[in-house]
Tab-separated table of C-alpha atoms and ligand atoms in Angstrom:
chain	number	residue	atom	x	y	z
E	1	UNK	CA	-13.846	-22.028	15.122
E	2	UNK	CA	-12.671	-19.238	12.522
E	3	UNK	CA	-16.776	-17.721	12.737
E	4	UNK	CA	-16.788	-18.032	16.455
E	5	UNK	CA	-13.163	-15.541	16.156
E	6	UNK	CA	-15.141	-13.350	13.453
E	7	UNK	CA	-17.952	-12.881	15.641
E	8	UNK	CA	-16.201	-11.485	18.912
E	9	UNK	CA	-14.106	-9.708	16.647
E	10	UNK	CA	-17.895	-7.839	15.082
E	11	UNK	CA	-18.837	-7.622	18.774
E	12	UNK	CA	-15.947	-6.191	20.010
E	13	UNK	CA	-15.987	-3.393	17.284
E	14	UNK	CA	-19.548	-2.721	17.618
E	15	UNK	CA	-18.585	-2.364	21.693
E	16	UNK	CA	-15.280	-0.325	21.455
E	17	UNK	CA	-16.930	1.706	18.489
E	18	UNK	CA	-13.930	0.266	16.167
E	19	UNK	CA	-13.530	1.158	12.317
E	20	UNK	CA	-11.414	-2.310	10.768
E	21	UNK	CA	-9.136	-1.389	7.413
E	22	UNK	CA	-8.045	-4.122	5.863
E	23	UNK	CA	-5.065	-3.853	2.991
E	24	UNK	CA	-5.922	-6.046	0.459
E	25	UNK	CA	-3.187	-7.885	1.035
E	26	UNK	CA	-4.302	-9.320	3.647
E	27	UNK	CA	-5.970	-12.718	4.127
E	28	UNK	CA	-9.534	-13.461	2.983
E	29	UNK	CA	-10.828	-14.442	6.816
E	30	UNK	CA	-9.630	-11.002	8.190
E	31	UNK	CA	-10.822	-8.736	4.843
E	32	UNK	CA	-14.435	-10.294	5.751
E	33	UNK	CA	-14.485	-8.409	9.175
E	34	UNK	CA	-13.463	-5.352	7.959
E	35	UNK	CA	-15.169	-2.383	7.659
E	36	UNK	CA	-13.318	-1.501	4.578
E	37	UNK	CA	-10.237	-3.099	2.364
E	38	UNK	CA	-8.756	-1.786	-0.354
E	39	UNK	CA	-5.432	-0.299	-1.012
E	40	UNK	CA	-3.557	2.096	0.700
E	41	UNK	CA	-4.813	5.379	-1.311
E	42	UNK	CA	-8.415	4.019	-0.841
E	43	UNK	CA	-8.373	3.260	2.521
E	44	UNK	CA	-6.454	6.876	3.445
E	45	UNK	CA	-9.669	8.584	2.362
E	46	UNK	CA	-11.541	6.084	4.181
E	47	UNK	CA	-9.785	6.715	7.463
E	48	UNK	CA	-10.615	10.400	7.753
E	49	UNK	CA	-14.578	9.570	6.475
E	50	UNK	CA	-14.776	7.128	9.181
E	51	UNK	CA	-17.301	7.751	12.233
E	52	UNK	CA	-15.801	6.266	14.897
E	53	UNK	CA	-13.528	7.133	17.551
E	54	UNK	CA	-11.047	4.136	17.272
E	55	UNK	CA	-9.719	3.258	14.193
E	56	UNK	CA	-7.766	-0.327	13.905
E	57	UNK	CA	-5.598	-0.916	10.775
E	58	UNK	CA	-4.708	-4.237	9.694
E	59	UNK	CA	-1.654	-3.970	7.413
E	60	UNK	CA	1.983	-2.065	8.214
E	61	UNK	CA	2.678	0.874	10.344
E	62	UNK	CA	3.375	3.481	7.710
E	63	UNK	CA	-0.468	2.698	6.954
E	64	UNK	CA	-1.007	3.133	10.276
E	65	UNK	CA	0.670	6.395	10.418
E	66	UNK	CA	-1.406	7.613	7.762
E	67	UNK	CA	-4.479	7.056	8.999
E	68	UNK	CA	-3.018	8.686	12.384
E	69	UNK	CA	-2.424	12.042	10.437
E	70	UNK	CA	-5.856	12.213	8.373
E	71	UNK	CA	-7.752	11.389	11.884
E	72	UNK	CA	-5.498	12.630	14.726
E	73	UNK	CA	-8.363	12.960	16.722
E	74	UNK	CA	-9.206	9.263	16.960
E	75	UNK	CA	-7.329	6.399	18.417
E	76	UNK	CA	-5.786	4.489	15.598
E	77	UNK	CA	-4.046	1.088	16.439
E	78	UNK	CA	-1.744	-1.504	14.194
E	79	UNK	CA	-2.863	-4.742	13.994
E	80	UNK	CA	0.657	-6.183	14.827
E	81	UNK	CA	3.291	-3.681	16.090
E	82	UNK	CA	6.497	-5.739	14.310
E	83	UNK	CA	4.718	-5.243	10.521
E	84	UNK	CA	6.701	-2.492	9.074
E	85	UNK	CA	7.527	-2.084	5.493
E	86	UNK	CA	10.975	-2.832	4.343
E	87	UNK	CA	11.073	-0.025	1.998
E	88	UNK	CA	9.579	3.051	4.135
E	89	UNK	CA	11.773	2.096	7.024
E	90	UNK	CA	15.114	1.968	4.106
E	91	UNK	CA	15.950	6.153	4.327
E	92	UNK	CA	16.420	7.951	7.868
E	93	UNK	CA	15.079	11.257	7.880
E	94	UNK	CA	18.881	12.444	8.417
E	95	UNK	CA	19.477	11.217	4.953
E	96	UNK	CA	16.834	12.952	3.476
E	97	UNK	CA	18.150	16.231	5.184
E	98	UNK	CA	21.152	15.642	3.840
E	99	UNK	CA	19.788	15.194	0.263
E	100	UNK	CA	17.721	17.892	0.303
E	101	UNK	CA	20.476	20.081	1.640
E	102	UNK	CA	22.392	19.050	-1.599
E	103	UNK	CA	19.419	19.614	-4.414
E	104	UNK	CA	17.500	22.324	-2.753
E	105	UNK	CA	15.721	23.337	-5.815
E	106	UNK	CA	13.572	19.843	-6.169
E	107	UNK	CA	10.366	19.310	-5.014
E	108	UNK	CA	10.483	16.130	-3.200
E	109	UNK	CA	7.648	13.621	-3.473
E	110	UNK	CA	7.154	10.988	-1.386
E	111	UNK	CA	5.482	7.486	-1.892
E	112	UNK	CA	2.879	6.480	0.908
E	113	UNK	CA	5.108	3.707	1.605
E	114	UNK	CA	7.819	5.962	3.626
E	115	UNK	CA	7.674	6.670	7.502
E	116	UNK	CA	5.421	9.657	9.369
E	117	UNK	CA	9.225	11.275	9.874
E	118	UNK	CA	10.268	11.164	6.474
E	119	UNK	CA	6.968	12.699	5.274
E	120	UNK	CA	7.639	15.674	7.649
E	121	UNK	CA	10.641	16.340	4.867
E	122	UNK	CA	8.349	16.126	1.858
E	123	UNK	CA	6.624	18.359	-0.762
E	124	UNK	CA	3.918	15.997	-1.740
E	125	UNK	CA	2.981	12.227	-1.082
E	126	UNK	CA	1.557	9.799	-3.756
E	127	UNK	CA	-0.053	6.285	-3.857
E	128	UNK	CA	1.020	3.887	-6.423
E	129	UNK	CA	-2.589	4.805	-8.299
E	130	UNK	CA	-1.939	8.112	-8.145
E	131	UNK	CA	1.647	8.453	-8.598
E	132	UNK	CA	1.924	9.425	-11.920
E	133	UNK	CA	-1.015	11.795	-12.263
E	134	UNK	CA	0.002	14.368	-9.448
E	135	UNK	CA	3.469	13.954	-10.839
E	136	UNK	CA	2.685	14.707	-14.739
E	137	UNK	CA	0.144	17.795	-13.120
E	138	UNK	CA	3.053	18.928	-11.300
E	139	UNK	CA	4.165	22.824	-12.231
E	140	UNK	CA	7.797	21.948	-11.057
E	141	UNK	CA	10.344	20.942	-13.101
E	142	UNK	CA	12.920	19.541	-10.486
E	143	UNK	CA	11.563	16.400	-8.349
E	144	UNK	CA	12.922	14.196	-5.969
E	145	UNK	CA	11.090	10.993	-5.900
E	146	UNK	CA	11.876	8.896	-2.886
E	147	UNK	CA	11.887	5.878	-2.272
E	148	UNK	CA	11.325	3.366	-4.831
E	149	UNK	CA	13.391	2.959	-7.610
E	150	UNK	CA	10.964	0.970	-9.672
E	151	UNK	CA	8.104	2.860	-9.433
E	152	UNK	CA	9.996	6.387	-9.632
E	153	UNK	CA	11.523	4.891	-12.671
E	154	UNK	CA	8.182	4.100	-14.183
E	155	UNK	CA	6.863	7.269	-13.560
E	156	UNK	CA	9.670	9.142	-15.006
E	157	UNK	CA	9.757	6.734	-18.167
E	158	UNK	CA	6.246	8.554	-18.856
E	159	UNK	CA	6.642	12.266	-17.670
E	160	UNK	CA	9.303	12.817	-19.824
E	161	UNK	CA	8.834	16.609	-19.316
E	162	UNK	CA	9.968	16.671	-15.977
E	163	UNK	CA	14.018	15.807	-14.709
E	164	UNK	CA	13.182	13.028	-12.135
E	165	UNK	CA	16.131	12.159	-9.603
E	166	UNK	CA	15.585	8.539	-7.972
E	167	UNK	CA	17.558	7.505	-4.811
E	168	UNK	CA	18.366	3.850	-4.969
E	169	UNK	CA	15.481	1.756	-2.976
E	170	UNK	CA	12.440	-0.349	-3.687
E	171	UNK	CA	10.173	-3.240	-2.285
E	172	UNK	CA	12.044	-6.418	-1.379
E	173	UNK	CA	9.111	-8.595	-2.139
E	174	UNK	CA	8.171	-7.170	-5.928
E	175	UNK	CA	12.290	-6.616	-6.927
E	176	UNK	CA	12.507	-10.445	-6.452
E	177	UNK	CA	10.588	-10.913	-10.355
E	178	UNK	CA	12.473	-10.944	-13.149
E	179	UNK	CA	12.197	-11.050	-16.526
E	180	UNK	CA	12.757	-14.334	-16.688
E	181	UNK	CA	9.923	-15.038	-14.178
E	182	UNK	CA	7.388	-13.362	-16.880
E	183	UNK	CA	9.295	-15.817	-19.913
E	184	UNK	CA	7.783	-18.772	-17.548
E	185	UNK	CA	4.773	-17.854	-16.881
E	186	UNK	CA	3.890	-16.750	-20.159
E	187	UNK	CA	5.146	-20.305	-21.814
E	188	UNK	CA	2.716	-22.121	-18.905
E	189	UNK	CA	-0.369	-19.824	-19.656
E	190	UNK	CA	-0.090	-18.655	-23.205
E	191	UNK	CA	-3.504	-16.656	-23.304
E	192	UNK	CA	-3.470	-15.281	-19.674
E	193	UNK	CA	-2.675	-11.615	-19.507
E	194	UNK	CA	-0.173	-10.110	-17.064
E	195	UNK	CA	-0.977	-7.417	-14.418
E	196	UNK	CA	1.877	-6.390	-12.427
E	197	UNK	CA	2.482	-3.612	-9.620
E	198	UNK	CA	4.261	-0.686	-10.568
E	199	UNK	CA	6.481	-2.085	-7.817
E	200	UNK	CA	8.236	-4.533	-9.734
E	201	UNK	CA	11.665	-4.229	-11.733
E	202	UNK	CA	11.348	-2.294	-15.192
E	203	UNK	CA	11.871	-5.213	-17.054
E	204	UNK	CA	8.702	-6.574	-15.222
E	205	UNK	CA	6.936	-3.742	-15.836
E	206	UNK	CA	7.862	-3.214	-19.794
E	207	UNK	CA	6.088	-6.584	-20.247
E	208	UNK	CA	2.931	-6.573	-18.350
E	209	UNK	CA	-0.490	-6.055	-20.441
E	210	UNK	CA	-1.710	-3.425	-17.401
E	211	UNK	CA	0.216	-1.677	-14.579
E	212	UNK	CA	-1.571	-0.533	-11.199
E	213	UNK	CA	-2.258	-0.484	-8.132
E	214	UNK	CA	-3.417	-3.016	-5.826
E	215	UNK	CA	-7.225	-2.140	-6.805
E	216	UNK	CA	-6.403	-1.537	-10.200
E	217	UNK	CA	-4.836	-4.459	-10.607
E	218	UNK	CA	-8.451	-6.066	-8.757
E	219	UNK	CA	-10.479	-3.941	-11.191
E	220	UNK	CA	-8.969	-4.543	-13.975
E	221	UNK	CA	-9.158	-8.400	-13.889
E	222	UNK	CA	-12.898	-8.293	-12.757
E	223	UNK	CA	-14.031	-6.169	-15.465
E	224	UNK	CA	-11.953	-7.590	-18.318
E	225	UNK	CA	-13.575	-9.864	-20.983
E	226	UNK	CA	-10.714	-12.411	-20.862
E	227	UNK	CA	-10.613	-15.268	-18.870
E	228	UNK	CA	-6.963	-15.712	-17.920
E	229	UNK	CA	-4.539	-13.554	-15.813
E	230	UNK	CA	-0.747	-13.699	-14.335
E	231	UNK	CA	-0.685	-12.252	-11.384
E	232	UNK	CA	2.590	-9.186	-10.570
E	233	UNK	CA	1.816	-8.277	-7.137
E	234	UNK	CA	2.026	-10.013	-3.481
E	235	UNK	CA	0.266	-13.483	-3.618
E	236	UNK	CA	-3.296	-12.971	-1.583
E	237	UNK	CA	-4.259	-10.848	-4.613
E	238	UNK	CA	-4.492	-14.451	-6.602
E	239	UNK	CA	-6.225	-15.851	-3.609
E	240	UNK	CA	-9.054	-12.761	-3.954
E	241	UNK	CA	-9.741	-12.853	-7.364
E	242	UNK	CA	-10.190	-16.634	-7.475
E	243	UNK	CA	-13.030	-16.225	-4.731
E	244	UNK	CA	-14.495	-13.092	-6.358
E	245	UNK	CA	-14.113	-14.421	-10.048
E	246	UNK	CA	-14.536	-18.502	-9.628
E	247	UNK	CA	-15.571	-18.330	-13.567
E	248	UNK	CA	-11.970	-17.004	-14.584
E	249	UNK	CA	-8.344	-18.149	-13.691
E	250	UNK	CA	-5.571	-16.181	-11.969
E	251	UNK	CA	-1.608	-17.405	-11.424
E	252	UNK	CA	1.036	-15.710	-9.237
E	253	UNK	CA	4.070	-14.419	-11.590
E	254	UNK	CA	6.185	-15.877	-8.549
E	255	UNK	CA	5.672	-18.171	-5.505
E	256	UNK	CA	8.507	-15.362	-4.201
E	257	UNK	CA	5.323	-12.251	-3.854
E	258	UNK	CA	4.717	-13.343	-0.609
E	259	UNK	CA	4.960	-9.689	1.600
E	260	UNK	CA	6.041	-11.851	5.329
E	261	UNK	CA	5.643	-8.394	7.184
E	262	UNK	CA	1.895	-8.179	5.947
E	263	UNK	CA	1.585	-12.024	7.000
E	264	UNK	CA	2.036	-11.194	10.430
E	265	UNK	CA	-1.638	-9.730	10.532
E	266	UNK	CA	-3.664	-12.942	12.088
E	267	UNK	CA	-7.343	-12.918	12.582
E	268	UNK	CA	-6.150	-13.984	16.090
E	269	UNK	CA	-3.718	-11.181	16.665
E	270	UNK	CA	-6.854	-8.564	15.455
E	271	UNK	CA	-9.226	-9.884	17.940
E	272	UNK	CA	-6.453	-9.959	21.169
E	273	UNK	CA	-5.498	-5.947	19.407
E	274	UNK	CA	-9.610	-5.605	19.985
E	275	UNK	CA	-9.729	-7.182	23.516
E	276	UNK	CA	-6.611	-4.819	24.456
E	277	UNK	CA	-8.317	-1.334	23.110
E	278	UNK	CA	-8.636	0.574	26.103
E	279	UNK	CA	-6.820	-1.408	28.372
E	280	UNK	CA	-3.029	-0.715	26.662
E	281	UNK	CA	-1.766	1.603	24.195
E	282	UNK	CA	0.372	-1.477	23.213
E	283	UNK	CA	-0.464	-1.298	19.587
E	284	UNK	CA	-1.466	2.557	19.327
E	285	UNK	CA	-0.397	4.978	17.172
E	286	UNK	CA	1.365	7.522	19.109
E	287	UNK	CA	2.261	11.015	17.849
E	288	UNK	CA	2.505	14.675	19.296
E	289	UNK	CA	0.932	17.526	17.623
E	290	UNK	CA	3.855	18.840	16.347
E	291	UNK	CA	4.726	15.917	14.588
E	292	UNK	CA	1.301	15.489	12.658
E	293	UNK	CA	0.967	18.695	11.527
E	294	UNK	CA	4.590	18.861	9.331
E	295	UNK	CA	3.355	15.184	8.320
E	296	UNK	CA	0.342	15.934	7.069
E	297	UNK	CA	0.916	18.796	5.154
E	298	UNK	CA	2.363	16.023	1.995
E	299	UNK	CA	-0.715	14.103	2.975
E	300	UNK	CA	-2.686	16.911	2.722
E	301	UNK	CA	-1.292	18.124	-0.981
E	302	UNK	CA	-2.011	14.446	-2.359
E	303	UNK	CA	-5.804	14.324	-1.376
E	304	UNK	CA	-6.375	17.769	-2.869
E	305	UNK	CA	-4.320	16.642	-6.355
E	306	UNK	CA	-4.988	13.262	-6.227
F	401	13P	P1	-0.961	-0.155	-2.976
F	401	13P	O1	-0.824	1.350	-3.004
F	401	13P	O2	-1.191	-0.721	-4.320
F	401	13P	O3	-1.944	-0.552	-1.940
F	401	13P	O4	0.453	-0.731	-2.542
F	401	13P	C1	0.908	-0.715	-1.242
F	401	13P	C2	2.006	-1.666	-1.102
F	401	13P	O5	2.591	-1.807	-0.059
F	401	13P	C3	2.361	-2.420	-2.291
F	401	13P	O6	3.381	-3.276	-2.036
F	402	SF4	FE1	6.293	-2.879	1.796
F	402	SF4	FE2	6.724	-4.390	-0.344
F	402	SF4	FE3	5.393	-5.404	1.738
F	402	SF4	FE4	4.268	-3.550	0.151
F	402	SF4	S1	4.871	-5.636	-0.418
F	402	SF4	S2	4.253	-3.573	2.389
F	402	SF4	S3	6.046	-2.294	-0.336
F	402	SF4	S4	7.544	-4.728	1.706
């Protein structure tokens, strides 16, 4: 049943001429029928290398977005049009104005996670694996780093040459571990090391053995010499280094780092987004000119940094 779906889903994009980018958050059936997975800093770059003219990304619209402004002359879909991210969605672009309006001598940086609108407002965008890089190689002194909390909070905790202001915001999913969380797991799995998302709380974070991305967090694990490894980041991570490493062990920090907008993404929902592809702009990515070109300029400063 689940290779007779894969299959018409690998016809379908051979027929519609259909790049599939996975996040790595998603599920194991839907990463094997993509053309690419990773996280959202690789699969940004792999959007505007792509060939084809349609470009379907399985994950949450601001990822969708993205791709839109590195390829806006392709067709780029989402594979569920409710899966939006909590914490790009949290600040209007009003807000921002406003902010801006107030500290008008900051640079502002954005994380990928915020909306195409918001990024219109911004100086320069950043991935959670390249975050604190372009920030440390940063001339400016002044930065506004919008919008998470944790991982603005991490970065200025180690650019301590630079005055940092954070606006009060973060991902749902990763502020739900604590401290406490990391006491438990520890006590269970005494020689396991702990990888966490730069995400999570500071408390988290001031634990953890390694701090990364998505893909670093992957990396890490598969090229360590240890054998043991708590998990900080949303659940299907566990689920793809047990299948890619069955000789080593891996344990969410929390049964809580489940991302539910990301679970919307079905293997069924891709392949009826598929059948739909030139019959409705349902799912498409829609954007005027206008619109692209003052988002992409952030977009734009990242890939040349980053
Ligand atoms: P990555 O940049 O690690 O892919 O993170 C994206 C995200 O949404 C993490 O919650
Ligand atoms: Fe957004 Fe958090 Fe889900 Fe990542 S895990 S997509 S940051 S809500």
């Amino acid at each position: 049943m689940l290779r007779d779906i894969q299959d018409e889903i690998l016809k379908l994009k051979k027929e519609k001429d259909v790049c599939v980018l996975a996040h790595s958050y998603l599920s194991h059936d839907i990463c094997e029928i993509a053309d690419f997975v990773g996280d959202s800093f690789a699969l940004s770059k792999k959007a505007a290398q792509a060939p084809n003219k349609n470009v379907l990304m399985c994950g949450v619209k601001f990822m969708a977005e993205t791709v839109k402004l590195l390829s806006p002359e392709k067709r780029v879909y989402i594979s569920d049009s409710c899966a939006g991210c909590p914490m790009a969605e949290q600040m209007t672009p009003q807000e921002l104005a406003d902010i801006k309006k107030a500290e008008p001598d900051r640079k502002v940086v954005a994380y990928i996670n915020t909306t195409a609108a918001l990024k219109e407002l911004c100086d320069v965008c950043v991935t959670s694996s390249s975050a604190l890089k372009i920030v440390s190689e940063m001339d400016d002194k002044k930065i506004l780093f919008i919008p998470d909390c944790n991982l603005g909070g991490y970065i200025k905790d180690n650019v301590k040459d630079k005055d940092i202001m954070l606006i009060n915001g973060g991902c749902p999913i990763h502020n739900r571990v604590t401290a406490k969380d990391v006491e438990e797991a520890r006590k269970l799995h005494p020689n396991a090391l702990l990888l966490v998302h730069p995400e999570c709380k500071p408390e988290v974070v001031k634990l953890a053995d390694y701090v990364g991305s998505t893909a670093g967090i992957m990396d890490f694990a598969k090229e360590s010499d240890e054998k043991e490894f708590i998990i900080g980041t949303e659940n299907s991570i566990v689920e793809h280094l047990r299948f890619d490493c069955p000789d080593k062990k891996f344990y969410p920090l929390s049964k809580e780092l489940i991302c539910s907008d990301m679970k919307l993404t079905t293997i069924t929902g891709v392949l009826s987004v598929l059948k739909s592809i030139g019959e409705t702009d349902e799912n498409e990515i829609l954007m005027t000119d206008e619109q692209i070109k003052k988002a992409r300029v952030c977009i734009d400063e990242m890939l040349k940094r980053g």
